[in-house]
PDB file of C-alpha atoms in Angstrom:
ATOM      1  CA  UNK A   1      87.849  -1.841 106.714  1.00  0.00           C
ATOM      2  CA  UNK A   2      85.195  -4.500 106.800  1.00  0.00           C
ATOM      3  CA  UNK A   3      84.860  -6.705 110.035  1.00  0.00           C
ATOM      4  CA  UNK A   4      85.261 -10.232 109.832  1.00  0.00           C
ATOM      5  CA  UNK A   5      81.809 -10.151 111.686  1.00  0.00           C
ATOM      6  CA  UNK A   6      79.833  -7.533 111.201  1.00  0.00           C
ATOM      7  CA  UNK A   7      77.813  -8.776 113.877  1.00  0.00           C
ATOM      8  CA  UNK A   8      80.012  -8.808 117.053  1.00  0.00           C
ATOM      9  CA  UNK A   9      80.303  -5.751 118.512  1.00  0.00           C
ATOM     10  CA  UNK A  10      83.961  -3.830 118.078  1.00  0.00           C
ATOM     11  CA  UNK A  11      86.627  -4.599 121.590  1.00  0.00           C
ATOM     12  CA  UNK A  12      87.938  -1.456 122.957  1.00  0.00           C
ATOM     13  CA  UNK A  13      91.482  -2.161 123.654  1.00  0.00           C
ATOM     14  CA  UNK A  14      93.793  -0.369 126.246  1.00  0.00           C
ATOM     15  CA  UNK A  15      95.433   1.015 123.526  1.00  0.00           C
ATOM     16  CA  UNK A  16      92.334   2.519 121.981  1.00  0.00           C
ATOM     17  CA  UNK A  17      90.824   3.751 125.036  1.00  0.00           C
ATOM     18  CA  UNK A  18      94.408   5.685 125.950  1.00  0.00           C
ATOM     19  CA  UNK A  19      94.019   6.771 122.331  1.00  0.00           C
ATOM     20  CA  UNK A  20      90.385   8.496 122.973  1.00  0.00           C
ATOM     21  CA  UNK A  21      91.567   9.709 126.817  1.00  0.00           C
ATOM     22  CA  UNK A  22      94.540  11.505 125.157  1.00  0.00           C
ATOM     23  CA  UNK A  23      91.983  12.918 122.942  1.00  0.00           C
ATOM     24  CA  UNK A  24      89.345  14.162 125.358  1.00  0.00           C
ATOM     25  CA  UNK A  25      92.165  15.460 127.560  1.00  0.00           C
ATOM     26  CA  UNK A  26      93.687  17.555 124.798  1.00  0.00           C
ATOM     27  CA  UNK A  27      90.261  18.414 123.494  1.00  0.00           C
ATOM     28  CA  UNK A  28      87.878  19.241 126.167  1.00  0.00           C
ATOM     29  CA  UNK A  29      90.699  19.105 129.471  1.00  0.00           C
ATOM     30  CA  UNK A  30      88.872  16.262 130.960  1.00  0.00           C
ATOM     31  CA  UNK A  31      90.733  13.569 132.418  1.00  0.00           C
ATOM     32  CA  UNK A  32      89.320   9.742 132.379  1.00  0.00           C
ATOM     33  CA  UNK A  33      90.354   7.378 134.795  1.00  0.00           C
ATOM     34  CA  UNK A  34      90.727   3.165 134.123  1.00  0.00           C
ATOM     35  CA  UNK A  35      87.271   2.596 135.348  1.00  0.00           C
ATOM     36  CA  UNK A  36      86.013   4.935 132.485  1.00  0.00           C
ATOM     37  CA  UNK A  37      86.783   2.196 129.653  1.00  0.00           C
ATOM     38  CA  UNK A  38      83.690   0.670 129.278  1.00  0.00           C
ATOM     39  CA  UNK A  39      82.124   4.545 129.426  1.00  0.00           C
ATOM     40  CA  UNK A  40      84.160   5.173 127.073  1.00  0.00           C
ATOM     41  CA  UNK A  41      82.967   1.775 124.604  1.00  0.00           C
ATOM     42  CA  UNK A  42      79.367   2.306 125.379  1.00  0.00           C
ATOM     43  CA  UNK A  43      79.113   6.153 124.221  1.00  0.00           C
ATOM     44  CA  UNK A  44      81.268   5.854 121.170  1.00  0.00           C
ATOM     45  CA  UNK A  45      79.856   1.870 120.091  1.00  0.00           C
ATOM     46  CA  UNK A  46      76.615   3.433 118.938  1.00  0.00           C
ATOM     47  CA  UNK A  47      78.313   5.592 116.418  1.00  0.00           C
ATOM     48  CA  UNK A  48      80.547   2.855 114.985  1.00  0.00           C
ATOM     49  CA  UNK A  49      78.120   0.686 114.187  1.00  0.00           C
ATOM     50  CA  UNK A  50      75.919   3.907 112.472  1.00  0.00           C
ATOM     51  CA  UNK A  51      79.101   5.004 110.224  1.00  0.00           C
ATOM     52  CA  UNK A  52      79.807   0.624 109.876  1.00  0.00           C
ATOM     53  CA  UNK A  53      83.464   0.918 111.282  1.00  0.00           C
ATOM     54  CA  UNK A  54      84.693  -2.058 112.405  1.00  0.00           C
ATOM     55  CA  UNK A  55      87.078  -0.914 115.294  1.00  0.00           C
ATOM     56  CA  UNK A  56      87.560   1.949 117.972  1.00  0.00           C
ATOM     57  CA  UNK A  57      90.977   2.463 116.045  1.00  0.00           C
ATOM     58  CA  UNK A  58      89.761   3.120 112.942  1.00  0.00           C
ATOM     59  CA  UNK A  59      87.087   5.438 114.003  1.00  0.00           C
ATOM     60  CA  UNK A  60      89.814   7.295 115.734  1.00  0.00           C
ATOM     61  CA  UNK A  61      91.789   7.660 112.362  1.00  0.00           C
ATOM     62  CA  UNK A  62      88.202   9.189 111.207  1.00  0.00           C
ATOM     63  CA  UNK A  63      87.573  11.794 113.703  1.00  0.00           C
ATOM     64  CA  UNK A  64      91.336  12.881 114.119  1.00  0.00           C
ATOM     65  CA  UNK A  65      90.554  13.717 109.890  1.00  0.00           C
ATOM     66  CA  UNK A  66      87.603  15.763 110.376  1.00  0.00           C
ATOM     67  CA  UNK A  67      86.763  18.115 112.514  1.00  0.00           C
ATOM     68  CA  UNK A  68      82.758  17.386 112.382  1.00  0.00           C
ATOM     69  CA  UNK A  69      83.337  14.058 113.317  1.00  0.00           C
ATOM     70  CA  UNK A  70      85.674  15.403 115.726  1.00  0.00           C
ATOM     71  CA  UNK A  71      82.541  17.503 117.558  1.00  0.00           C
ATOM     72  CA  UNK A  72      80.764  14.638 117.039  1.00  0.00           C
ATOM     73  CA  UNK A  73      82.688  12.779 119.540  1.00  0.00           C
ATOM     74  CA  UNK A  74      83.253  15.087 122.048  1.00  0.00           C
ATOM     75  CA  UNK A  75      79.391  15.252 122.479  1.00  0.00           C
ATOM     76  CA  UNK A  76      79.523  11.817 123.194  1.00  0.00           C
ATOM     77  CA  UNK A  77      82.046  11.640 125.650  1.00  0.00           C
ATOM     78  CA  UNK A  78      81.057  15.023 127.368  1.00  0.00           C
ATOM     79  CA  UNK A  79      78.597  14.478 130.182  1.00  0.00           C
ATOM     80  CA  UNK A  80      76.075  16.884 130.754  1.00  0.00           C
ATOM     81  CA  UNK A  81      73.968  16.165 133.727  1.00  0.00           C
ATOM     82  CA  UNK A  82      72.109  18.834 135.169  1.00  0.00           C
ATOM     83  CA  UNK A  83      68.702  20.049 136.324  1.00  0.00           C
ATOM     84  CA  UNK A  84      66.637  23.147 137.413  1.00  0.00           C
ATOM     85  CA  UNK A  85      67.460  25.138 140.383  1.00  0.00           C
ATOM     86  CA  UNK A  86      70.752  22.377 140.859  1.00  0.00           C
ATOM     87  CA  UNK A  87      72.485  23.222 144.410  1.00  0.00           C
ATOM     88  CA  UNK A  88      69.722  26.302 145.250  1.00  0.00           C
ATOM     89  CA  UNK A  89      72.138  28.281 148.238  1.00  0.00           C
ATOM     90  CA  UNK A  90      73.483  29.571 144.775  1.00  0.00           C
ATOM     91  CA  UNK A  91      70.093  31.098 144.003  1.00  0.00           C
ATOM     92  CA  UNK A  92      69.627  32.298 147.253  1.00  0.00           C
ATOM     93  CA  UNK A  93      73.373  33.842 147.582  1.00  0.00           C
ATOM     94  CA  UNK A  94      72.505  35.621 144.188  1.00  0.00           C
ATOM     95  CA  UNK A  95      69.098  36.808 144.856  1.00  0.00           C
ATOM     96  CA  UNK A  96      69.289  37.982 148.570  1.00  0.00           C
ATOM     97  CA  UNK A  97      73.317  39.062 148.945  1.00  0.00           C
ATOM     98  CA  UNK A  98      74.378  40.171 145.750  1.00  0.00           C
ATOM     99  CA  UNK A  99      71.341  41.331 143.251  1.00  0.00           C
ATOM    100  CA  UNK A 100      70.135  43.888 146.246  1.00  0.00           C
ATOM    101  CA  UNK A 101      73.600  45.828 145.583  1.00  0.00           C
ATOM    102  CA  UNK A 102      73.539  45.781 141.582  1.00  0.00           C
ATOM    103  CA  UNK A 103      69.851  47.675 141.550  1.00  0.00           C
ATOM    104  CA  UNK A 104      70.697  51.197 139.928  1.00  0.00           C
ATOM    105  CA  UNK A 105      73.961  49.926 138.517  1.00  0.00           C
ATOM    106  CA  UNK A 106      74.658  49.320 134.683  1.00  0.00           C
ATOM    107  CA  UNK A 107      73.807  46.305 132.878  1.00  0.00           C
ATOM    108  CA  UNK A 108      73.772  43.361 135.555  1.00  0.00           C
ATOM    109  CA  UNK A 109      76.035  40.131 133.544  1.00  0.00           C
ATOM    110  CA  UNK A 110      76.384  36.557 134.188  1.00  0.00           C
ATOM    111  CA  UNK A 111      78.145  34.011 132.375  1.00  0.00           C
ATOM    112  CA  UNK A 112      77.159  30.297 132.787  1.00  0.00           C
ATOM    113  CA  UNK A 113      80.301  28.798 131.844  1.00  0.00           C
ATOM    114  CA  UNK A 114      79.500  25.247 131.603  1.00  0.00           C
ATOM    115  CA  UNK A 115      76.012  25.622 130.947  1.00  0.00           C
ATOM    116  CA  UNK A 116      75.159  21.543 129.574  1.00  0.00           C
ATOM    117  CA  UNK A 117      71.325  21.841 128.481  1.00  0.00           C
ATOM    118  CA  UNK A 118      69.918  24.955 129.855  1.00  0.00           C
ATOM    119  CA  UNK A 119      68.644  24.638 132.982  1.00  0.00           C
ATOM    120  CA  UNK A 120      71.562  26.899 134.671  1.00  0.00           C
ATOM    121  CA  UNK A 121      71.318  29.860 132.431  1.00  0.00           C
ATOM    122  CA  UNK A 122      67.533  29.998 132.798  1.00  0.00           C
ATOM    123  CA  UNK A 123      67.648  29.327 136.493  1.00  0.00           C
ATOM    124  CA  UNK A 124      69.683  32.523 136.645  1.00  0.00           C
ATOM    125  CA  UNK A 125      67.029  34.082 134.438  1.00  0.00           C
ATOM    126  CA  UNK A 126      64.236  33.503 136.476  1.00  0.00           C
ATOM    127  CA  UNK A 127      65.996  34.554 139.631  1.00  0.00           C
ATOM    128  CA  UNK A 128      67.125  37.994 138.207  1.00  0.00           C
ATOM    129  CA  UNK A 129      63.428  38.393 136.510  1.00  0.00           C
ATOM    130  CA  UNK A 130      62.274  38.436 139.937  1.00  0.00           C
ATOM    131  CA  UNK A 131      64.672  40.641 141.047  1.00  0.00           C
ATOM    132  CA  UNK A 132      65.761  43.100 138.884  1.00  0.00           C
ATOM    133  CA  UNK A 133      62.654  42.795 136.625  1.00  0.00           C
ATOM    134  CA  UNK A 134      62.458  42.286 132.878  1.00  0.00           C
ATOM    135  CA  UNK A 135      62.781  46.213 132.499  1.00  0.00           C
ATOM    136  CA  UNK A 136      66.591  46.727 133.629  1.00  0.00           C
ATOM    137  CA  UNK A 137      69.122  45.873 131.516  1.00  0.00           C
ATOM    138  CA  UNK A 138      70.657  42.600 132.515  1.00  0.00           C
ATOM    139  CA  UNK A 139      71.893  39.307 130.210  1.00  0.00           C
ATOM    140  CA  UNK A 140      73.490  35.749 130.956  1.00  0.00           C
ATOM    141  CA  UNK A 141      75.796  34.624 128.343  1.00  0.00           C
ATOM    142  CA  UNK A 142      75.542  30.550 128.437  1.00  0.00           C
ATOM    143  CA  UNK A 143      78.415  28.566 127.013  1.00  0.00           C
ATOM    144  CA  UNK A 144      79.513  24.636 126.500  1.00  0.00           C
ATOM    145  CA  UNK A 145      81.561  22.787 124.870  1.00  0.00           C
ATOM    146  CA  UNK A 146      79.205  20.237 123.520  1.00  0.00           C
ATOM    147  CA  UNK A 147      76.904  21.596 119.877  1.00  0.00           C
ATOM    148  CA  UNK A 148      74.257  18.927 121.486  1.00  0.00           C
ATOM    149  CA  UNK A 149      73.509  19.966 124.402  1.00  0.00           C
ATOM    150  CA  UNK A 150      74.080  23.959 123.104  1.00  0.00           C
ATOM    151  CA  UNK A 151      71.163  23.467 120.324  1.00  0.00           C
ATOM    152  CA  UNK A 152      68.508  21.550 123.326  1.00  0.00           C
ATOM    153  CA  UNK A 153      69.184  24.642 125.559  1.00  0.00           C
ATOM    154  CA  UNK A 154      68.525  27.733 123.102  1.00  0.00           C
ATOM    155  CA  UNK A 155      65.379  25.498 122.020  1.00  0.00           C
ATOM    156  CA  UNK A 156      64.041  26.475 125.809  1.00  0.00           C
ATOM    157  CA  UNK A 157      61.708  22.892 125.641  1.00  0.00           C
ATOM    158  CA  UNK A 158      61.967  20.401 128.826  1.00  0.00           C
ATOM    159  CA  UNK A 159      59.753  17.545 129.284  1.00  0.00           C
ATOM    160  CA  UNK A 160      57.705  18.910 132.477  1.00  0.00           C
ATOM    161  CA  UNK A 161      59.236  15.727 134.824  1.00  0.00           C
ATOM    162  CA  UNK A 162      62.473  17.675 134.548  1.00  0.00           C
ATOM    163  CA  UNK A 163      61.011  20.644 135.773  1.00  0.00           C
ATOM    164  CA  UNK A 164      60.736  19.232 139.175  1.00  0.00           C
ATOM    165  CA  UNK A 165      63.011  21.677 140.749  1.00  0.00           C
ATOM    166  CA  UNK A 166      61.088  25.107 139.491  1.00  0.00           C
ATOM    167  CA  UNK A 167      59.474  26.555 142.255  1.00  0.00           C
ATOM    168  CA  UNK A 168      55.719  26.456 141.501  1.00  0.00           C
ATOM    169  CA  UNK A 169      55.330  30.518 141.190  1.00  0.00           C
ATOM    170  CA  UNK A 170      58.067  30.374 138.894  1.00  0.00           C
ATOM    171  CA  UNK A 171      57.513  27.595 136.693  1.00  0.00           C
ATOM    172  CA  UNK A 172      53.360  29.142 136.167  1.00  0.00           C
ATOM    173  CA  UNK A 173      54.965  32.938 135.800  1.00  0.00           C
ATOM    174  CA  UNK A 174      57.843  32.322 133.594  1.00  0.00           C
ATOM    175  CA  UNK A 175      57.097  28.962 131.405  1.00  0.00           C
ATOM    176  CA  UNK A 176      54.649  28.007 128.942  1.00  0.00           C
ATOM    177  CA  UNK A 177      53.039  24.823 129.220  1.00  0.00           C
ATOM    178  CA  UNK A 178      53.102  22.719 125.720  1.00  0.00           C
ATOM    179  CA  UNK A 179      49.893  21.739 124.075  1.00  0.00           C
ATOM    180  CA  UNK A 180      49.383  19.166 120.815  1.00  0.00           C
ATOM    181  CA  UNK A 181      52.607  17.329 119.567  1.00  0.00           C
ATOM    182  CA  UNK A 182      54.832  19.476 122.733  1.00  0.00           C
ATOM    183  CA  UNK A 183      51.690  17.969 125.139  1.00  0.00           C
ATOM    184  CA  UNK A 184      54.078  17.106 128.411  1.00  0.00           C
ATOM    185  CA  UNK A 185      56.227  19.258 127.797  1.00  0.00           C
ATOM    186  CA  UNK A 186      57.228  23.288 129.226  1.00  0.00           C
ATOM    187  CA  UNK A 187      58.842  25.981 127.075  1.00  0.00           C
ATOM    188  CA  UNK A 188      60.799  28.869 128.925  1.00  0.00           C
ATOM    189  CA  UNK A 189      59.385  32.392 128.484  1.00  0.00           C
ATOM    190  CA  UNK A 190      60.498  34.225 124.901  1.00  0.00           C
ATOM    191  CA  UNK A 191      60.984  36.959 127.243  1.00  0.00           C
ATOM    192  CA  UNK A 192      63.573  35.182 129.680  1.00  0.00           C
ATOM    193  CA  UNK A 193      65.228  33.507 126.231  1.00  0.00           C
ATOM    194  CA  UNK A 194      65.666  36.684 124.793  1.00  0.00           C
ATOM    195  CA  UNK A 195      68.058  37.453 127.336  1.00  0.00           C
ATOM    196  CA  UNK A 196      70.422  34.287 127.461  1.00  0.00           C
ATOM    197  CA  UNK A 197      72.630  33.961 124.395  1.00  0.00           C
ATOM    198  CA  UNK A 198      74.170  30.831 123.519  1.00  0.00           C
ATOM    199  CA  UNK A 199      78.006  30.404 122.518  1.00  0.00           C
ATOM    200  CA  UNK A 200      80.035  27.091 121.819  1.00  0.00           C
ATOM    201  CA  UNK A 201      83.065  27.845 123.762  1.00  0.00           C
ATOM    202  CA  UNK A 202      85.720  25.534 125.185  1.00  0.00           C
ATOM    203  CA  UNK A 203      87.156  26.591 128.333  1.00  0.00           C
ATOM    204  CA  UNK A 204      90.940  25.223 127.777  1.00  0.00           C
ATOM    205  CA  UNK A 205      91.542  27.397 124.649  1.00  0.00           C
ATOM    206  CA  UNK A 206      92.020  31.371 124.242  1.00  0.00           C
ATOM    207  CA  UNK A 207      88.339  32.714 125.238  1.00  0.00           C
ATOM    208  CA  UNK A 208      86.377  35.302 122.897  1.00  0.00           C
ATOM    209  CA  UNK A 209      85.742  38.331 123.941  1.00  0.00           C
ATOM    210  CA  UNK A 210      83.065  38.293 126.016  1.00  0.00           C
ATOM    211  CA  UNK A 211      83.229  41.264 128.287  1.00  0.00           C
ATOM    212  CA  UNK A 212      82.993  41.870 131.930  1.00  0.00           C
ATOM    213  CA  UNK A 213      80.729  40.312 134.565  1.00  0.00           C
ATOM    214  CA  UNK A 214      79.525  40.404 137.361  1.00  0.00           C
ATOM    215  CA  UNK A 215      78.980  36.866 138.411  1.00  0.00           C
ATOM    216  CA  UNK A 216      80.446  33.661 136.689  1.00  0.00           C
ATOM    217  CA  UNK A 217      78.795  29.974 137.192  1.00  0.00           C
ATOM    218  CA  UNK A 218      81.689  27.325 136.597  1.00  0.00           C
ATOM    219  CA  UNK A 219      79.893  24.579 138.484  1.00  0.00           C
ATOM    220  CA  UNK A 220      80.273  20.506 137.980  1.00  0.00           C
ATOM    221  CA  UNK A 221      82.953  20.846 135.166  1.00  0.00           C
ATOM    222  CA  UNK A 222      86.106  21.382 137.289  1.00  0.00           C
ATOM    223  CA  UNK A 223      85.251  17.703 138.873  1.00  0.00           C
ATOM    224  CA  UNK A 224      86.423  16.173 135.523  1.00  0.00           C
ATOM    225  CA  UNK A 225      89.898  18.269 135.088  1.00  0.00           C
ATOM    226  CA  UNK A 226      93.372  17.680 136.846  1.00  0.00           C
ATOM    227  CA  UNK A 227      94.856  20.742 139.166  1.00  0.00           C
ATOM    228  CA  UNK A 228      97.096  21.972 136.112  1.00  0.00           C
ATOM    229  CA  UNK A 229      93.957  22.158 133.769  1.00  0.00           C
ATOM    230  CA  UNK A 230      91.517  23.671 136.867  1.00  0.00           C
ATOM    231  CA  UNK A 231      94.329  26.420 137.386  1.00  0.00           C
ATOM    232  CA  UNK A 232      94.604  27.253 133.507  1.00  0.00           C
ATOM    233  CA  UNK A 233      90.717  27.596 133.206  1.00  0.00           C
ATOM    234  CA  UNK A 234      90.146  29.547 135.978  1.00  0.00           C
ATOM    235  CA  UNK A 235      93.449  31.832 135.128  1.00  0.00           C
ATOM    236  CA  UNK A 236      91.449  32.590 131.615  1.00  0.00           C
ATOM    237  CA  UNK A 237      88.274  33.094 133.259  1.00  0.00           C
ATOM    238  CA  UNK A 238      89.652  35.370 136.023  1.00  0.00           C
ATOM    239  CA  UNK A 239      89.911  38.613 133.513  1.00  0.00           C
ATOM    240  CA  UNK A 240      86.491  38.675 132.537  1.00  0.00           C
ATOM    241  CA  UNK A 241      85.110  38.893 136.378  1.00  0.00           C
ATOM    242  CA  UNK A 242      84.790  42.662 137.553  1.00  0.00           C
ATOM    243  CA  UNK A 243      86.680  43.473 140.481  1.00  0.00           C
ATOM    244  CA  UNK A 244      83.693  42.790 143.510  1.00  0.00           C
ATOM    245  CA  UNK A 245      82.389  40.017 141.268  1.00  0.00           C
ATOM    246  CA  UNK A 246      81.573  36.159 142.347  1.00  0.00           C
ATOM    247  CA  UNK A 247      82.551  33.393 141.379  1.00  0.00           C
ATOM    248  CA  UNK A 248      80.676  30.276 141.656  1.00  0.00           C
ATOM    249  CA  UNK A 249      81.766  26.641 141.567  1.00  0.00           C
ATOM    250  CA  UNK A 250      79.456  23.081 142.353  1.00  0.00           C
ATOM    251  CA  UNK A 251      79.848  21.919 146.047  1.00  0.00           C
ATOM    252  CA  UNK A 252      81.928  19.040 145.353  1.00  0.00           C
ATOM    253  CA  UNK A 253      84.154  21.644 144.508  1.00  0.00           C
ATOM    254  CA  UNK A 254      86.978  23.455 145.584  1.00  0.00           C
ATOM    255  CA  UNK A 255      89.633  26.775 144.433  1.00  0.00           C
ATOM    256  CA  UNK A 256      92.481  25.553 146.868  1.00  0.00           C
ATOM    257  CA  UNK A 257      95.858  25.346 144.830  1.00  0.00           C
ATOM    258  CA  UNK A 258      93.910  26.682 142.088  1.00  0.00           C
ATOM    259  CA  UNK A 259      94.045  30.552 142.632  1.00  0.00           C
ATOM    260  CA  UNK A 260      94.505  33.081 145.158  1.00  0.00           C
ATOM    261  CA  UNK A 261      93.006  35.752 143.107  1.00  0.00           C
ATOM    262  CA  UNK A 262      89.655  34.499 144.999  1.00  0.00           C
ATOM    263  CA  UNK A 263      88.617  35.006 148.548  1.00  0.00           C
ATOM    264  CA  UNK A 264      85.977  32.800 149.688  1.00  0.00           C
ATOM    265  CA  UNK A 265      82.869  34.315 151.069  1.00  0.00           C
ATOM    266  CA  UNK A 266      80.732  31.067 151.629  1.00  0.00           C
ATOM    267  CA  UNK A 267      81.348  27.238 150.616  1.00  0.00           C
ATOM    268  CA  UNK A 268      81.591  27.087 146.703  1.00  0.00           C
ATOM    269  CA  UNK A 269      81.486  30.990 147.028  1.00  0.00           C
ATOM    270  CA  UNK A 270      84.356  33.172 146.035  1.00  0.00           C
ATOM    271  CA  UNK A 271      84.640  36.824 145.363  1.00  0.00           C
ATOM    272  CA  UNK A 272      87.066  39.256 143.379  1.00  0.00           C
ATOM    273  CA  UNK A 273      88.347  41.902 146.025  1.00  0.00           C
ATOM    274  CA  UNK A 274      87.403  45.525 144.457  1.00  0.00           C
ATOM    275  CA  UNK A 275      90.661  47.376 142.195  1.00  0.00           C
TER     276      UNK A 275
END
């Protein structure tokens, strides 16, 4: 299909953006309000004019035929904002109430379920470097949705304005600071990478096996899902939290109607009772 004028910019229609919010529900379980229209238009108008498609409709007739495409445009509509050391009591909580118990214990495990570019998982790292040392056996399993943001985080390289919120002692112990063509920018410790693996997984299909751990991180993501989708996540999740474990969500945040399976210790802090 060839526009008329390839030089106005493709309309998003309601039809097309109830098309693409269908999608993204089904897809990644995140629900878009009206006001998100012109969200929608702006993040997905870039690509139509790179692949020369002259409507929102026909590049929906694209991506619904192949699944690259398909990626392609969940990474767009996805949004990934986060930062270093992002709502700190977490931190705190982690390294002063719960890390003092697991010393002595088997491998300490984390999983940062919603882990955007990085900074989460390797905020974890640095807190249980400190604690439990780079001797014990622990590991953080990081995992999105989005390929994008997936392949910035296991690259470990943040332009040193984003790395604001790393305490000072951290950010000289644990990161490198770039010289030549990465001049500006920080790159996080081979020996804290090392220990955070990467995984596309989405949340609202059957999980891999992951294993058992001891903390999860499912902050910022639940904002963006309706109560059914929040209780199905959560439901999945729930199995792969030992009995005793935590279970951390954002602030903004909240597990009521969602599950009883979690007692809440402190505000956006919930724990598994023990077997």
């Amino acid at each position: 299909m060839v526009r008329e004028n390839p030089g106005a910019p493709a309309v998003l229609s309601d039809k097309e953006f109830q098309l693409f919010r269908s999608l993204i529900h089904k897809q990644a379980g995140i629900s878009l309000g009206d006001a998100k229209k012109p969200l929608v238009a702006g993040r997905l108008s870039k690509r139509l004019r790179q692949l020369e498609i002259g409507s929102y409709s026909e590049y929906f007739r694209q991506v619904q035929g192949n699944a690259q495409e398909m990626q392609h445009a969940i990474d767009l509509l996805t949004t990934n904002e986060t930062y270093f050391f992002r709502e700190p009591k977490h931190f705190d909580f982690l390294r002063d109430q719960i890390l003092p118990g697991a010393i002595g214990r088997g491998p300490f495990r984390v999983w940062s379920a919603a882990c955007s570019s990085g900074e989460e998982p390797y905020t974890i790292a640095m807190v249980l470097a400190e604690s439990l040392g780079l001797q014990r056996p622990w590991e953080i399993v990081a995992s999105d949705l989005s390929t994008r943001v997936l392949k910035e985080a296991a690259g470990g390289l943040y332009p040193l304005a984003d790395c604001d919120g790393i305490p000072r002692p951290l950010l000289h112990k644990h990161c490198l600071r770039g010289i030549g063509a990465h001049e500006g920018s920080v790159l996080i410790n081979p020996a804290l990478r090392e220990r955070v693996g990467f995984r596309q997984i989405n949340l609202n299909n059957a999980l891999p096996n992951l294993g058992i751990f001891d903390v999860i991180f499912l902050r910022n993501v639940m904002i963006y899902f309706d109560v059914e989708t929040k209780q199905q996540v959560v439901r999945r999740l729930l199995p792969m939290l030992r009995p005793g474990g935590h279970f951390m969500i954002s602030h903004s945040e909240n597990l009521n109607g969602i599950t009883e399976a979690l007692k809440p210790v402190r505000p956006s802090i919930y724990r598994k009772p023990d077997a």
